[in-house]
Short mmCIF file of C-alpha atoms and ligand atoms in Angstrom, two decimals:
data_model
loop_
_atom_site.label_atom_id
_atom_site.label_comp_id
_atom_site.label_asym_id
_atom_site.label_seq_id
_atom_site.Cartn_x
_atom_site.Cartn_y
_atom_site.Cartn_z
CA MET R 1 92.30 94.30 96.78
CA GLN R 2 93.65 93.47 93.34
CA THR R 3 97.42 93.86 93.03
CA VAL R 4 99.35 94.56 89.86
CA TYR R 5 103.15 94.51 89.87
CA LEU R 6 104.77 96.73 87.17
CA ASP R 7 108.09 97.32 88.69
CA SER R 8 110.09 94.39 87.39
CA ASN R 9 113.09 96.41 86.58
CA ALA R 10 113.54 96.97 90.42
CA THR R 11 113.15 93.27 91.06
CA THR R 12 111.30 90.23 89.78
CA ARG R 13 109.39 87.53 91.68
CA VAL R 14 111.30 84.31 91.99
CA ALA R 15 110.08 81.79 89.55
CA PRO R 16 108.60 78.64 91.43
CA GLU R 17 110.90 76.35 89.42
CA VAL R 18 113.84 78.46 90.74
CA THR R 19 112.71 78.11 94.42
CA GLU R 20 112.30 74.30 93.96
CA ALA R 21 115.78 73.96 92.40
CA MET R 22 117.37 75.87 95.43
CA LEU R 23 115.54 74.06 98.31
CA PRO R 24 117.90 70.92 98.56
CA PHE R 25 120.85 73.26 99.05
CA PHE R 26 119.17 74.50 102.25
CA SER R 27 118.85 70.93 103.67
CA GLU R 28 120.63 67.77 102.57
CA LEU R 29 123.23 69.38 100.22
CA TRP R 30 124.92 71.86 102.50
CA GLY R 31 128.57 71.00 102.02
CA ASN R 32 131.40 73.50 101.04
CA PRO R 33 132.05 73.15 97.30
CA SER R 34 135.90 73.58 97.92
CA SER R 35 135.99 70.63 100.36
CA MET R 36 137.91 67.50 99.03
CA HIS R 37 135.27 65.08 100.56
CA PHE R 38 132.07 64.04 99.13
CA PHE R 39 129.99 66.55 100.89
CA GLY R 40 131.77 69.17 98.93
CA GLY R 41 131.98 67.16 95.58
CA GLN R 42 128.35 66.62 95.45
CA VAL R 43 127.65 70.40 95.83
CA ALA R 44 130.50 71.44 93.44
CA LYS R 45 129.01 69.72 90.55
CA HIS R 46 125.76 71.74 90.81
CA ILE R 47 127.91 74.93 90.59
CA ASP R 48 129.48 73.58 87.45
CA GLN R 49 125.95 72.89 86.04
CA ALA R 50 124.82 76.52 87.02
CA ARG R 51 127.92 77.85 85.30
CA GLU R 52 126.98 75.96 82.18
CA GLN R 53 123.43 77.31 82.42
CA VAL R 54 124.53 80.92 82.64
CA ALA R 55 127.05 80.61 79.88
CA ALA R 56 124.55 78.92 77.60
CA LEU R 57 122.06 81.87 77.91
CA ILE R 58 124.70 84.46 76.73
CA GLY R 59 126.64 82.28 74.31
CA ALA R 60 129.86 82.14 76.52
CA GLU R 61 132.15 79.35 77.64
CA PRO R 62 131.42 78.11 81.28
CA SER R 63 135.07 78.93 82.20
CA GLU R 64 134.34 82.59 81.31
CA ILE R 65 131.58 82.87 84.04
CA LEU R 66 132.39 84.33 87.48
CA PHE R 67 129.77 84.18 90.10
CA THR R 68 129.30 87.27 92.24
CA SER R 69 126.87 88.57 94.89
CA CYS R 70 124.98 90.96 92.61
CA GLY R 71 124.95 93.12 89.50
CA THR R 72 126.64 95.88 91.42
CA GLU R 73 129.55 93.63 92.44
CA SER R 74 129.84 92.47 88.75
CA ASN R 75 130.10 96.04 87.56
CA ASN R 76 132.63 96.92 90.26
CA THR R 77 134.80 93.89 89.53
CA ALA R 78 134.69 94.62 85.87
CA ILE R 79 135.69 98.37 86.23
CA CYS R 80 137.95 98.23 89.16
CA GLY R 81 139.62 94.99 88.06
CA THR R 82 140.39 96.30 84.62
CA ALA R 83 141.48 99.87 85.72
CA GLU R 84 143.85 98.34 88.12
CA ALA R 85 145.19 95.92 85.63
CA GLN R 86 145.75 98.53 82.96
CA GLY R 87 146.86 101.62 85.12
CA THR R 88 146.35 105.23 84.61
CA ASP R 89 147.47 105.33 80.95
CA TRP R 90 144.11 103.94 79.81
CA PRO R 91 141.24 106.35 80.13
CA ILE R 92 137.77 105.13 81.36
CA ILE R 93 134.82 105.91 79.14
CA THR R 94 131.30 105.60 80.07
CA THR R 95 127.94 107.32 79.39
CA ARG R 96 125.94 109.83 81.46
CA VAL R 97 122.98 107.39 81.78
CA GLU R 98 124.67 104.40 83.40
CA HIS R 99 123.51 102.84 86.71
CA PRO R 100 125.31 104.28 89.78
CA ALA R 101 126.97 100.82 90.08
CA VAL R 102 128.99 101.80 86.98
CA LEU R 103 129.19 105.63 87.37
CA GLN R 104 130.39 105.60 90.98
CA PRO R 105 133.44 103.23 90.35
CA CYS R 106 134.38 105.17 87.18
CA ARG R 107 134.32 108.41 89.26
CA ARG R 108 136.39 106.85 92.01
CA PHE R 109 139.11 106.25 89.47
CA LYS R 110 139.03 109.78 88.28
CA GLU R 111 139.77 110.78 91.95
CA HIS R 112 142.81 108.48 91.70
CA GLY R 113 144.26 110.30 88.61
CA TYR R 114 142.64 108.39 85.79
CA ARG R 115 141.11 110.23 82.85
CA GLU R 116 137.39 109.61 82.87
CA PHE R 117 134.80 110.53 80.13
CA GLU R 118 131.07 110.50 80.49
CA ILE R 119 129.52 110.54 77.10
CA SER R 120 126.28 112.44 76.60
CA VAL R 121 123.06 111.02 75.07
CA ASP R 122 120.43 112.58 72.83
CA GLY R 123 116.74 113.20 73.51
CA ASN R 124 116.07 109.49 72.81
CA GLY R 125 118.62 108.40 75.36
CA GLU R 126 121.11 107.12 72.68
CA PRO R 127 124.83 107.78 73.18
CA ASP R 128 126.67 110.10 70.83
CA LEU R 129 128.90 107.73 68.80
CA ASP R 130 131.15 110.68 67.52
CA ALA R 131 131.85 111.63 71.04
CA PHE R 132 132.85 107.95 71.77
CA LYS R 133 135.16 108.03 68.72
CA LYS R 134 136.80 111.24 69.99
CA ALA R 135 137.29 110.04 73.47
CA LEU R 136 138.64 106.79 72.21
CA GLY R 137 141.13 108.81 70.04
CA ASP R 138 143.74 106.35 68.73
CA GLY R 139 144.63 104.50 71.91
CA PRO R 140 143.07 101.80 74.08
CA ALA R 141 140.59 102.61 76.79
CA ILE R 142 138.36 100.84 79.37
CA VAL R 143 134.73 101.37 78.08
CA SER R 144 131.62 100.50 80.07
CA VAL R 145 128.25 101.10 78.37
CA MET R 146 124.92 99.58 79.62
CA TRP R 147 123.12 97.16 77.19
CA ALA R 148 119.76 98.59 78.12
CA ASN R 149 118.79 101.40 80.39
CA ASN R 150 117.00 100.40 83.55
CA GLU R 151 114.73 103.50 83.56
CA THR R 152 113.85 104.01 79.88
CA GLY R 153 114.63 100.51 78.49
CA VAL R 154 116.49 102.20 75.61
CA ILE R 155 119.14 99.82 74.07
CA SER R 156 122.51 101.01 73.38
CA PRO R 157 124.37 100.29 70.02
CA ILE R 158 126.54 97.82 71.82
CA ASP R 159 127.75 96.13 68.70
CA GLU R 160 128.92 99.48 67.17
CA ILE R 161 130.58 100.68 70.33
CA ALA R 162 132.13 97.27 70.93
CA ALA R 163 133.64 97.30 67.44
CA LEU R 164 135.15 100.71 68.00
CA VAL R 165 136.70 99.61 71.31
CA GLU R 166 138.09 96.43 69.60
CA GLU R 167 139.55 98.38 66.81
CA ALA R 168 141.26 100.72 69.39
CA GLY R 169 142.64 97.68 71.33
CA GLY R 170 140.72 98.56 74.46
CA VAL R 171 138.50 96.51 76.81
CA MET R 172 134.63 96.66 76.60
CA HIS R 173 132.40 96.03 79.59
CA THR R 174 128.70 96.14 79.37
CA ASP R 175 126.14 96.31 82.14
CA ALA R 176 123.61 93.88 80.75
CA VAL R 177 121.60 93.56 84.15
CA GLN R 178 118.39 94.74 82.41
CA ALA R 179 118.97 92.96 79.14
CA VAL R 180 119.74 89.45 80.04
CA GLY R 181 116.62 87.25 80.12
CA LYS R 182 114.53 90.02 78.31
CA LEU R 183 116.43 89.92 74.89
CA PRO R 184 118.70 87.51 73.14
CA VAL R 185 122.16 88.35 74.35
CA ASP R 186 125.08 86.56 72.59
CA VAL R 187 128.66 87.41 73.42
CA SER R 188 129.88 85.04 70.57
CA THR R 189 128.68 87.49 68.09
CA ILE R 190 129.31 90.86 69.85
CA PRO R 191 132.84 91.68 70.88
CA VAL R 192 132.27 92.59 74.50
CA ASP R 193 134.99 91.47 76.89
CA MET R 194 132.94 91.51 79.96
CA LEU R 195 129.22 91.54 80.79
CA SER R 196 127.29 91.85 84.00
CA LEU R 197 124.08 90.14 84.93
CA SER R 198 121.96 89.98 88.05
CA GLY R 199 119.83 87.10 89.44
CA HIS R 200 116.97 89.11 90.78
CA LYS R 201 116.19 90.81 87.49
CA LEU R 202 115.51 87.44 85.77
CA HIS R 203 113.31 85.67 88.31
CA ALA R 204 116.22 84.25 90.54
CA PRO R 205 116.56 85.74 94.13
CA LYS R 206 118.37 88.92 95.13
CA GLY R 207 122.07 88.52 96.36
CA VAL R 208 123.56 86.58 93.24
CA GLY R 209 124.97 87.72 89.91
CA ALA R 210 127.62 86.87 87.41
CA LEU R 211 130.25 88.42 85.36
CA TYR R 212 131.27 87.18 81.93
CA VAL R 213 134.96 87.72 81.34
CA ARG R 214 136.18 86.80 77.84
CA LYS R 215 139.15 84.37 77.85
CA GLY R 216 142.46 86.51 77.88
CA THR R 217 140.95 89.63 79.41
CA LYS R 218 143.37 91.13 82.03
CA LEU R 219 141.52 91.54 85.31
CA LYS R 220 142.74 91.93 88.78
CA PRO R 221 140.44 90.14 91.40
CA PHE R 222 138.31 92.61 93.20
CA MET R 223 137.55 90.47 96.17
CA LEU R 224 140.67 89.06 97.60
CA GLY R 225 140.99 85.95 99.81
CA GLY R 226 140.63 82.31 98.96
CA HIS R 227 141.06 80.54 95.64
CA GLN R 228 137.39 80.14 94.72
CA GLU R 229 136.30 80.87 91.11
CA ASN R 230 139.85 80.00 89.76
CA GLY R 231 141.33 82.68 91.97
CA ARG R 232 139.29 85.44 90.29
CA ARG R 233 136.63 86.02 93.18
CA ALA R 234 137.41 85.02 96.70
CA GLY R 235 134.60 83.88 99.08
CA THR R 236 132.77 80.69 99.68
CA GLU R 237 130.12 80.31 96.96
CA ASN R 238 126.47 80.95 97.71
CA VAL R 239 125.54 77.57 96.55
CA PRO R 240 121.61 77.76 96.67
CA TYR R 241 121.60 81.09 95.03
CA ILE R 242 124.08 80.12 92.29
CA VAL R 243 121.88 76.99 91.58
CA GLY R 244 118.88 79.32 91.51
CA LEU R 245 120.60 81.64 89.14
CA GLY R 246 121.57 78.70 86.74
CA LYS R 247 117.81 77.44 86.75
CA ALA R 248 116.57 80.95 85.96
CA CYS R 249 119.02 81.21 83.08
CA GLU R 250 117.85 77.98 81.81
CA LEU R 251 114.18 79.10 81.84
CA ALA R 252 115.02 82.33 80.29
CA ARG R 253 116.91 80.59 77.45
CA MET R 254 113.98 78.26 76.64
CA ALA R 255 111.51 81.16 76.45
CA VAL R 256 113.31 84.46 75.81
CA ALA R 257 112.01 84.94 72.26
CA LYS R 258 108.40 83.87 73.05
CA ASN R 259 108.34 86.07 76.20
CA GLU R 260 109.98 89.04 74.40
CA ALA R 261 107.00 89.15 71.89
CA LEU R 262 104.33 88.40 74.61
CA VAL R 263 105.67 91.07 76.97
CA ALA R 264 106.14 93.68 74.30
CA ASN R 265 102.56 93.22 73.13
CA LEU R 266 101.35 93.93 76.70
CA ARG R 267 103.61 96.86 77.22
CA ASP R 268 102.55 98.35 73.87
CA LYS R 269 98.90 98.08 74.88
CA LEU R 270 99.66 99.84 78.19
CA GLU R 271 101.57 102.56 76.47
CA SER R 272 98.94 103.27 73.66
CA GLY R 273 96.12 103.13 76.18
CA ILE R 274 97.72 105.77 78.39
CA LEU R 275 98.78 107.96 75.51
CA ALA R 276 95.16 107.80 74.16
CA THR R 277 93.43 108.47 77.31
CA CYS R 278 95.78 110.89 79.25
CA PRO R 279 96.57 114.02 77.33
CA ASP R 280 99.99 115.71 77.59
CA THR R 281 101.86 112.58 78.06
CA ARG R 282 105.02 111.25 76.33
CA VAL R 283 106.92 108.03 76.18
CA ASN R 284 110.61 108.65 76.85
CA GLY R 285 113.01 107.07 74.34
CA ALA R 286 109.98 106.22 72.02
CA ASN R 287 112.11 106.56 68.91
CA ALA R 288 114.84 104.30 70.16
CA LYS R 289 115.07 100.46 70.29
CA ARG R 290 113.81 99.59 73.69
CA LEU R 291 113.47 96.57 76.09
CA PRO R 292 110.15 94.75 75.45
CA ASN R 293 109.07 95.32 79.08
CA THR R 294 109.82 98.84 79.97
CA SER R 295 107.80 102.04 79.45
CA SER R 296 109.00 105.34 80.87
CA ILE R 297 106.10 107.84 80.63
CA SER R 298 106.11 111.54 81.57
CA PHE R 299 102.95 113.11 82.62
CA GLU R 300 103.20 116.91 82.04
CA PHE R 301 102.39 119.29 85.00
CA ILE R 302 102.15 116.64 87.82
CA GLU R 303 104.49 114.95 90.22
CA GLY R 304 105.50 111.37 89.51
CA GLU R 305 105.42 110.58 93.33
CA ALA R 306 101.85 111.73 93.51
CA ILE R 307 100.88 109.28 90.70
CA LEU R 308 102.73 106.58 92.43
CA TYR R 309 100.83 107.13 95.75
CA HIS R 310 97.51 107.02 93.94
CA LEU R 311 98.52 103.92 92.10
CA SER R 312 99.75 102.29 95.20
CA ASP R 313 96.33 102.96 96.96
CA LEU R 314 94.85 100.83 94.06
CA GLY R 315 97.30 98.03 94.49
CA ILE R 316 99.45 98.95 91.54
CA ALA R 317 103.24 99.03 91.82
CA ALA R 318 105.25 101.10 89.53
CA SER R 319 108.33 103.41 90.00
CA SER R 320 109.26 107.06 89.49
CA GLY R 321 112.76 106.07 88.15
CA SER R 322 115.47 103.64 89.47
CA ALA R 323 114.67 102.22 92.88
CA CYS R 324 117.86 103.85 94.09
CA ALA R 325 116.76 107.35 92.78
CA SER R 326 113.14 106.98 93.88
CA GLY R 327 112.33 108.62 97.22
CA SER R 328 114.00 111.87 96.04
CA LEU R 329 111.79 114.43 94.24
CA GLU R 330 114.65 115.30 91.78
CA PRO R 331 114.19 113.74 88.37
CA SER R 332 116.66 111.04 87.91
CA HIS R 333 120.16 111.65 86.16
CA VAL R 334 118.90 109.55 83.06
CA ILE R 335 115.83 111.88 82.54
CA ARG R 336 117.93 114.97 83.01
CA ALA R 337 120.64 113.64 80.63
CA MET R 338 117.95 113.16 77.96
CA GLY R 339 117.08 116.84 78.25
CA ILE R 340 113.36 116.19 79.03
CA PRO R 341 111.50 119.40 79.94
CA PHE R 342 111.29 120.17 83.60
CA THR R 343 107.32 119.99 83.71
CA ALA R 344 107.44 116.49 82.13
CA ALA R 345 110.67 115.26 83.92
CA HIS R 346 108.96 115.71 87.32
CA GLY R 347 106.04 113.51 86.25
CA THR R 348 107.93 110.59 85.03
CA ILE R 349 106.78 107.04 85.79
CA ARG R 350 108.36 103.74 84.88
CA PHE R 351 106.31 100.78 84.22
CA SER R 352 108.29 97.59 83.86
CA LEU R 353 106.41 94.28 83.09
CA SER R 354 107.50 90.68 83.21
CA ARG R 355 106.42 87.35 81.79
CA TYR R 356 103.97 87.13 84.75
CA THR R 357 102.15 90.28 83.74
CA THR R 358 98.62 89.58 82.35
CA GLU R 359 96.02 91.39 80.13
CA ASP R 360 93.89 91.90 83.24
CA ASP R 361 96.84 93.73 84.91
CA VAL R 362 97.09 96.13 81.96
CA ALA R 363 93.40 96.63 81.69
CA TYR R 364 93.23 97.44 85.44
CA VAL R 365 95.89 100.14 85.16
CA LEU R 366 94.20 101.61 82.07
CA ALA R 367 90.81 101.73 83.90
CA HIS R 368 92.30 103.86 86.64
CA MET R 369 95.04 106.02 85.02
CA PRO R 370 92.92 108.73 83.34
CA ASP R 371 91.10 109.50 86.53
CA ILE R 372 94.31 109.65 88.54
CA VAL R 373 95.90 112.02 86.06
CA GLU R 374 92.87 114.25 85.85
CA ARG R 375 92.47 114.67 89.62
CA LEU R 376 96.17 115.50 90.02
CA ARG R 377 96.13 118.05 87.22
CA ARG R 378 93.16 119.91 88.87
CA LEU R 379 95.48 120.44 91.80
CA SER R 380 98.57 121.29 89.76
CA PRO R 381 100.22 124.68 90.40
CA PHE R 382 101.75 124.44 86.85
CA ILE R 383 98.43 124.70 85.04
N1 LIG B 401 122.74 97.84 86.68
C1 LIG B 401 121.49 98.03 86.34
C2 LIG B 401 121.22 98.53 84.88
C3 LIG B 401 120.51 97.85 87.24
O1 LIG B 401 119.25 98.20 86.79
C4 LIG B 401 120.78 97.44 88.55
C5 LIG B 401 119.75 97.31 89.50
O2 LIG B 401 118.72 98.02 89.47
C6 LIG B 401 122.07 97.14 88.86
C7 LIG B 401 123.04 97.33 87.90
C8 LIG B 401 122.56 96.65 90.16
O3 LIG B 401 122.09 95.27 90.27
P1 LIG B 401 121.99 94.68 91.78
O4 LIG B 401 120.70 95.15 92.33
O5 LIG B 401 121.88 93.09 91.53
O6 LIG B 401 123.23 95.04 92.55
#
């Protein structure tokens, strides 16, 4: 059976170059990078190189990169580490469409007496900037806003929000897990203080991530223990995965602009093909700037899960929302926050492409989609 993978926002396949770069660290290069002897030294220099590769992709200094175990840990470190460093005087401001790895730590601090604001978004998934200004008031705050949404691909006006936060003397974190590797991301031109990224969203393995922390940002360590990562993140480094993340960042940096255009072209073909052949469908966030690889499409009057089962029978992998929310029949918090009508919200599918997606993949989906939608609509209680 032909298989087509269009769920790259859930995870990506590991690039062969990344696997190859990692292999020696499972055999001959197995030392602990903190060891004083040469077993450690010969490994530590590869961590230094990976730090340079990650920094180069996002325009940071190597000393501003902390390695973590995943995007979730990067987000938790940024939010918990800053909230603890600043205390309850600083409010925490985020948006209603963040990943749970941002929303949950923010809400935890609310339980601990911090003021917490979740800014709403409009029908395109774009945050309300006036509400931001109001929540910021005159004083500093901890602000966490995602660079790009994992479900819709909608890109936030990070530069405008970061400028407001800078003016108010606050600290700005961005969850750029879905943006890094898909778009040019440059912290030397946008005043974010912290930025999260995750290996498995950019063709490195699952279980490794990084947090950029601008020099001078006050942050209490989240993981306590040894002195690794300059005392900012305890725990013996996951050397093979860090090396893999470095390699994936190097590959992304060499090709980000080219891949952005190629992937956007395929995504647009998929989107326009579906809209042309399946009536009563809409693209969520269509009027906003979006990631080149993501398409969230709502099919009126049918269940997203039913579409996914039919696609899966044909070897096509997509998703009904974020991997964390799929499995539940409720529309995701993102789709609900955008105010998408009930009959469309329930029929929402996310297609997310990668640099490995081909013209044939798109053609295969387009060949089957109209039939699936028509068959399900015939059974729909809403029509
Ligand atoms: N933030 C966003 C926007 C995501 O899409 C994800 C994963 O889907 C995460 C954070 C969590 O990353 P990880 O799976 O590496 O913990």
